[in-house]
PDB file of C-alpha atoms in Angstrom:
ATOM      1  CA  MET A 121      20.963  -2.817 -54.079  1.00  0.00           C
ATOM      2  CA  LYS A 122      21.657  -4.099 -50.568  1.00  0.00           C
ATOM      3  CA  ARG A 123      23.711  -7.266 -50.369  1.00  0.00           C
ATOM      4  CA  ASN A 124      22.924 -10.042 -47.930  1.00  0.00           C
ATOM      5  CA  LYS A 125      25.017 -10.359 -44.828  1.00  0.00           C
ATOM      6  CA  LEU A 126      27.785 -12.891 -45.275  1.00  0.00           C
ATOM      7  CA  SER A 127      28.684 -15.432 -42.643  1.00  0.00           C
ATOM      8  CA  ARG A 128      32.215 -14.044 -42.358  1.00  0.00           C
ATOM      9  CA  LYS A 129      32.810 -12.084 -39.182  1.00  0.00           C
ATOM     10  CA  SER A 130      36.116 -10.521 -40.183  1.00  0.00           C
ATOM     11  CA  CYS A 131      37.864  -9.274 -43.265  1.00  0.00           C
ATOM     12  CA  ALA A 132      41.298  -9.663 -41.642  1.00  0.00           C
ATOM     13  CA  PRO A 133      42.454 -12.456 -43.995  1.00  0.00           C
ATOM     14  CA  ARG A 134      41.652 -10.262 -46.972  1.00  0.00           C
ATOM     15  CA  VAL A 135      42.782  -6.861 -45.668  1.00  0.00           C
ATOM     16  CA  ALA A 136      46.086  -6.900 -47.601  1.00  0.00           C
ATOM     17  CA  ARG A 137      44.045  -6.855 -50.813  1.00  0.00           C
ATOM     18  CA  TYR A 138      42.955  -3.299 -49.989  1.00  0.00           C
ATOM     19  CA  ALA A 139      46.490  -1.976 -49.697  1.00  0.00           C
ATOM     20  CA  THR A 140      47.313   1.209 -51.598  1.00  0.00           C
ATOM     21  CA  LEU A 141      49.647   0.490 -54.482  1.00  0.00           C
ATOM     22  CA  ASP A 142      51.303   3.916 -54.459  1.00  0.00           C
ATOM     23  CA  LYS A 143      53.541   4.006 -51.368  1.00  0.00           C
ATOM     24  CA  ASN A 144      54.045   7.786 -51.785  1.00  0.00           C
ATOM     25  CA  ALA A 145      50.317   8.590 -51.790  1.00  0.00           C
ATOM     26  CA  PRO A 146      48.870  10.124 -48.617  1.00  0.00           C
ATOM     27  CA  MET A 147      47.331   7.605 -46.242  1.00  0.00           C
ATOM     28  CA  LYS A 148      43.683   6.993 -47.020  1.00  0.00           C
ATOM     29  CA  ILE A 149      42.069   4.697 -44.499  1.00  0.00           C
ATOM     30  CA  GLY A 150      38.562   5.409 -45.795  1.00  0.00           C
ATOM     31  CA  GLY A 151      39.017   3.226 -48.838  1.00  0.00           C
ATOM     32  CA  VAL A 152      40.201   0.335 -46.673  1.00  0.00           C
ATOM     33  CA  ILE A 153      37.186   0.706 -44.387  1.00  0.00           C
ATOM     34  CA  GLU A 154      34.770   0.909 -47.324  1.00  0.00           C
ATOM     35  CA  ALA A 155      36.288  -2.056 -49.160  1.00  0.00           C
ATOM     36  CA  CYS A 156      36.236  -4.205 -46.054  1.00  0.00           C
ATOM     37  CA  ARG A 157      32.646  -3.192 -45.244  1.00  0.00           C
ATOM     38  CA  ASN A 158      31.595  -4.072 -48.788  1.00  0.00           C
ATOM     39  CA  ASP A 159      33.471  -7.363 -48.607  1.00  0.00           C
ATOM     40  CA  LEU A 160      31.435  -8.281 -45.537  1.00  0.00           C
ATOM     41  CA  GLY A 161      28.258  -7.351 -47.398  1.00  0.00           C
ATOM     42  CA  TRP A 162      27.293  -4.555 -45.007  1.00  0.00           C
ATOM     43  CA  SER A 163      25.651  -1.275 -45.870  1.00  0.00           C
ATOM     44  CA  GLN A 164      26.881   1.988 -44.387  1.00  0.00           C
ATOM     45  CA  ASP A 165      23.797   1.940 -42.156  1.00  0.00           C
ATOM     46  CA  GLU A 166      24.741  -1.474 -40.763  1.00  0.00           C
ATOM     47  CA  LEU A 167      28.327  -0.481 -39.987  1.00  0.00           C
ATOM     48  CA  ALA A 168      27.185   2.842 -38.538  1.00  0.00           C
ATOM     49  CA  ASP A 169      24.766   1.005 -36.215  1.00  0.00           C
ATOM     50  CA  LYS A 170      27.473  -1.422 -35.104  1.00  0.00           C
ATOM     51  CA  THR A 171      29.890   1.412 -34.309  1.00  0.00           C
ATOM     52  CA  GLY A 172      27.567   3.994 -32.793  1.00  0.00           C
ATOM     53  CA  THR A 173      27.947   6.650 -35.463  1.00  0.00           C
ATOM     54  CA  THR A 174      25.796   8.014 -38.262  1.00  0.00           C
ATOM     55  CA  LYS A 175      25.701   6.979 -41.892  1.00  0.00           C
ATOM     56  CA  SER A 176      26.709  10.489 -42.968  1.00  0.00           C
ATOM     57  CA  ASN A 177      29.714  10.472 -40.629  1.00  0.00           C
ATOM     58  CA  LEU A 178      30.772   7.063 -41.921  1.00  0.00           C
ATOM     59  CA  SER A 179      30.363   8.283 -45.490  1.00  0.00           C
ATOM     60  CA  ARG A 180      32.714  11.225 -44.838  1.00  0.00           C
ATOM     61  CA  ILE A 181      35.250   8.846 -43.269  1.00  0.00           C
ATOM     62  CA  GLU A 182      35.072   6.418 -46.213  1.00  0.00           C
ATOM     63  CA  LYS A 183      35.584   9.295 -48.660  1.00  0.00           C
ATOM     64  CA  ASP A 184      38.609  10.465 -46.631  1.00  0.00           C
ATOM     65  CA  LYS A 185      36.970  13.833 -46.031  1.00  0.00           C
ATOM     66  CA  GLN A 186      37.131  13.352 -42.273  1.00  0.00           C
ATOM     67  CA  TRP A 187      39.288  11.356 -39.870  1.00  0.00           C
ATOM     68  CA  PRO A 188      37.437   9.373 -37.223  1.00  0.00           C
ATOM     69  CA  ARG A 189      38.028   9.980 -33.529  1.00  0.00           C
ATOM     70  CA  PRO A 190      40.343   7.310 -32.052  1.00  0.00           C
ATOM     71  CA  GLU A 191      37.433   5.672 -30.185  1.00  0.00           C
ATOM     72  CA  LEU A 192      35.373   5.474 -33.369  1.00  0.00           C
ATOM     73  CA  LEU A 193      38.293   4.090 -35.366  1.00  0.00           C
ATOM     74  CA  GLU A 194      38.702   1.354 -32.748  1.00  0.00           C
ATOM     75  CA  ALA A 195      34.973   0.594 -32.937  1.00  0.00           C
ATOM     76  CA  ILE A 196      35.069   0.448 -36.749  1.00  0.00           C
ATOM     77  CA  ALA A 197      38.094  -1.842 -36.708  1.00  0.00           C
ATOM     78  CA  ALA A 198      36.493  -4.137 -34.114  1.00  0.00           C
ATOM     79  CA  ALA A 199      33.225  -4.318 -36.071  1.00  0.00           C
ATOM     80  CA  LEU A 200      35.181  -5.292 -39.197  1.00  0.00           C
ATOM     81  CA  GLY A 201      37.133  -7.924 -37.269  1.00  0.00           C
ATOM     82  CA  LEU A 202      40.369  -5.970 -37.557  1.00  0.00           C
ATOM     83  CA  LYS A 203      42.857  -4.162 -35.364  1.00  0.00           C
ATOM     84  CA  VAL A 204      43.496  -0.468 -35.998  1.00  0.00           C
ATOM     85  CA  TYR A 205      47.082  -1.173 -37.086  1.00  0.00           C
ATOM     86  CA  GLN A 206      45.778  -3.469 -39.843  1.00  0.00           C
ATOM     87  CA  ILE A 207      43.707  -0.628 -41.308  1.00  0.00           C
ATOM     88  CA  PHE A 208      46.716   1.710 -41.248  1.00  0.00           C
ATOM     89  CA  ALA A 209      49.011  -0.947 -42.703  1.00  0.00           C
ATOM     90  CA  ALA A 210      46.619  -1.657 -45.577  1.00  0.00           C
ATOM     91  CA  ALA A 211      46.256   2.075 -46.248  1.00  0.00           C
ATOM     92  CA  GLU A 212      50.054   2.353 -46.395  1.00  0.00           C
ATOM     93  CA  GLY A 213      50.371  -0.672 -48.677  1.00  0.00           C
ATOM     94  CA  ILE A 214      52.099  -2.813 -46.066  1.00  0.00           C
ATOM     95  CA  GLU A 215      51.229  -6.491 -46.046  1.00  0.00           C
ATOM     96  CA  LEU A 216      51.016  -7.957 -42.573  1.00  0.00           C
ATOM     97  CA  PRO A 217      51.218 -11.623 -41.678  1.00  0.00           C
ATOM     98  CA  ILE A 218      48.002 -13.097 -40.413  1.00  0.00           C
ATOM     99  CA  ALA A 219      48.212 -14.421 -36.871  1.00  0.00           C
ATOM    100  CA  PRO A 220      47.678 -18.154 -36.559  1.00  0.00           C
ATOM    101  CA  GLN A 221      44.367 -19.259 -35.156  1.00  0.00           C
ATOM    102  CA  LYS A 222      44.202 -20.304 -31.536  1.00  0.00           C
ATOM    103  CA  LEU A 223      44.821 -24.002 -30.978  1.00  0.00           C
ATOM    104  CA  PRO A 224      42.249 -26.212 -29.280  1.00  0.00           C
ATOM    105  CA  ARG A 225      42.835 -26.570 -25.520  1.00  0.00           C
ATOM    106  CA  GLY A 226      44.494 -30.001 -25.641  1.00  0.00           C
ATOM    107  CA  GLU A 227      46.867 -29.040 -28.438  1.00  0.00           C
ATOM    108  CA  ASP A 228      47.677 -25.755 -26.741  1.00  0.00           C
ATOM    109  CA  GLU A 229      48.570 -27.563 -23.495  1.00  0.00           C
ATOM    110  CA  MET A 230      50.756 -30.009 -25.391  1.00  0.00           C
ATOM    111  CA  LEU A 231      52.575 -27.220 -27.204  1.00  0.00           C
ATOM    112  CA  ASN A 232      53.174 -25.320 -23.972  1.00  0.00           C
ATOM    113  CA  ALA A 233      54.508 -28.484 -22.314  1.00  0.00           C
ATOM    114  CA  TYR A 234      56.833 -29.048 -25.295  1.00  0.00           C
ATOM    115  CA  ARG A 235      58.119 -25.483 -25.097  1.00  0.00           C
ATOM    116  CA  GLY A 236      58.975 -26.016 -21.433  1.00  0.00           C
ATOM    117  CA  MET A 237      61.116 -29.100 -22.111  1.00  0.00           C
ATOM    118  CA  ASP A 238      64.869 -29.235 -22.418  1.00  0.00           C
ATOM    119  CA  ASN A 239      66.371 -30.454 -25.718  1.00  0.00           C
ATOM    120  CA  ASN A 240      66.759 -34.070 -24.575  1.00  0.00           C
ATOM    121  CA  ALA A 241      63.123 -34.274 -23.462  1.00  0.00           C
ATOM    122  CA  ARG A 242      62.037 -32.727 -26.763  1.00  0.00           C
ATOM    123  CA  LEU A 243      63.882 -35.437 -28.707  1.00  0.00           C
ATOM    124  CA  HIS A 244      62.092 -38.167 -26.712  1.00  0.00           C
ATOM    125  CA  PHE A 245      58.754 -36.391 -27.117  1.00  0.00           C
ATOM    126  CA  LYS A 246      59.222 -36.188 -30.910  1.00  0.00           C
ATOM    127  CA  ALA A 247      60.210 -39.860 -31.110  1.00  0.00           C
ATOM    128  CA  ILE A 248      57.136 -40.940 -29.147  1.00  0.00           C
ATOM    129  CA  ALA A 249      54.866 -38.704 -31.236  1.00  0.00           C
ATOM    130  CA  LEU A 250      56.263 -40.138 -34.488  1.00  0.00           C
ATOM    131  CA  MET A 251      55.785 -43.716 -33.252  1.00  0.00           C
ATOM    132  CA  LEU A 252      52.164 -43.005 -32.252  1.00  0.00           C
ATOM    133  CA  ALA A 253      51.468 -41.311 -35.588  1.00  0.00           C
ATOM    134  CA  ALA A 254      52.901 -44.304 -37.488  1.00  0.00           C
ATOM    135  CA  LYS A 255      50.502 -46.674 -35.680  1.00  0.00           C
ATOM    136  CA  ARG A 256      47.464 -44.834 -37.032  1.00  0.00           C
TER     137      ARG A 256
END
């Protein structure tokens, strides 16, 4: 039975869940790809269409009977909202930290300004920020 597409665009926050428990087992990226595809609610046909390959080729990759070409692996990772290294890390059982989300423009500018300050300016900046926050 085909599952409905979920609104999630990436399985990156959940990729560590697919990590192989046996660190001595040979690397099997197919299981990571399949689990992530299923988590997103996609069929093999859907992922194959998004990556420019065939369903049968994707099936062989997911069953670890065939390694994808580097370009296809990059396309698969991108379609799943991952980086290639995240697929390899999960297959090796390595948990990776998740990168923080990008800050809104105003907050990003403020953070960059803060990083450019000397220690004395940072102390004044913190004091002003705490006073403004207390007035809320």
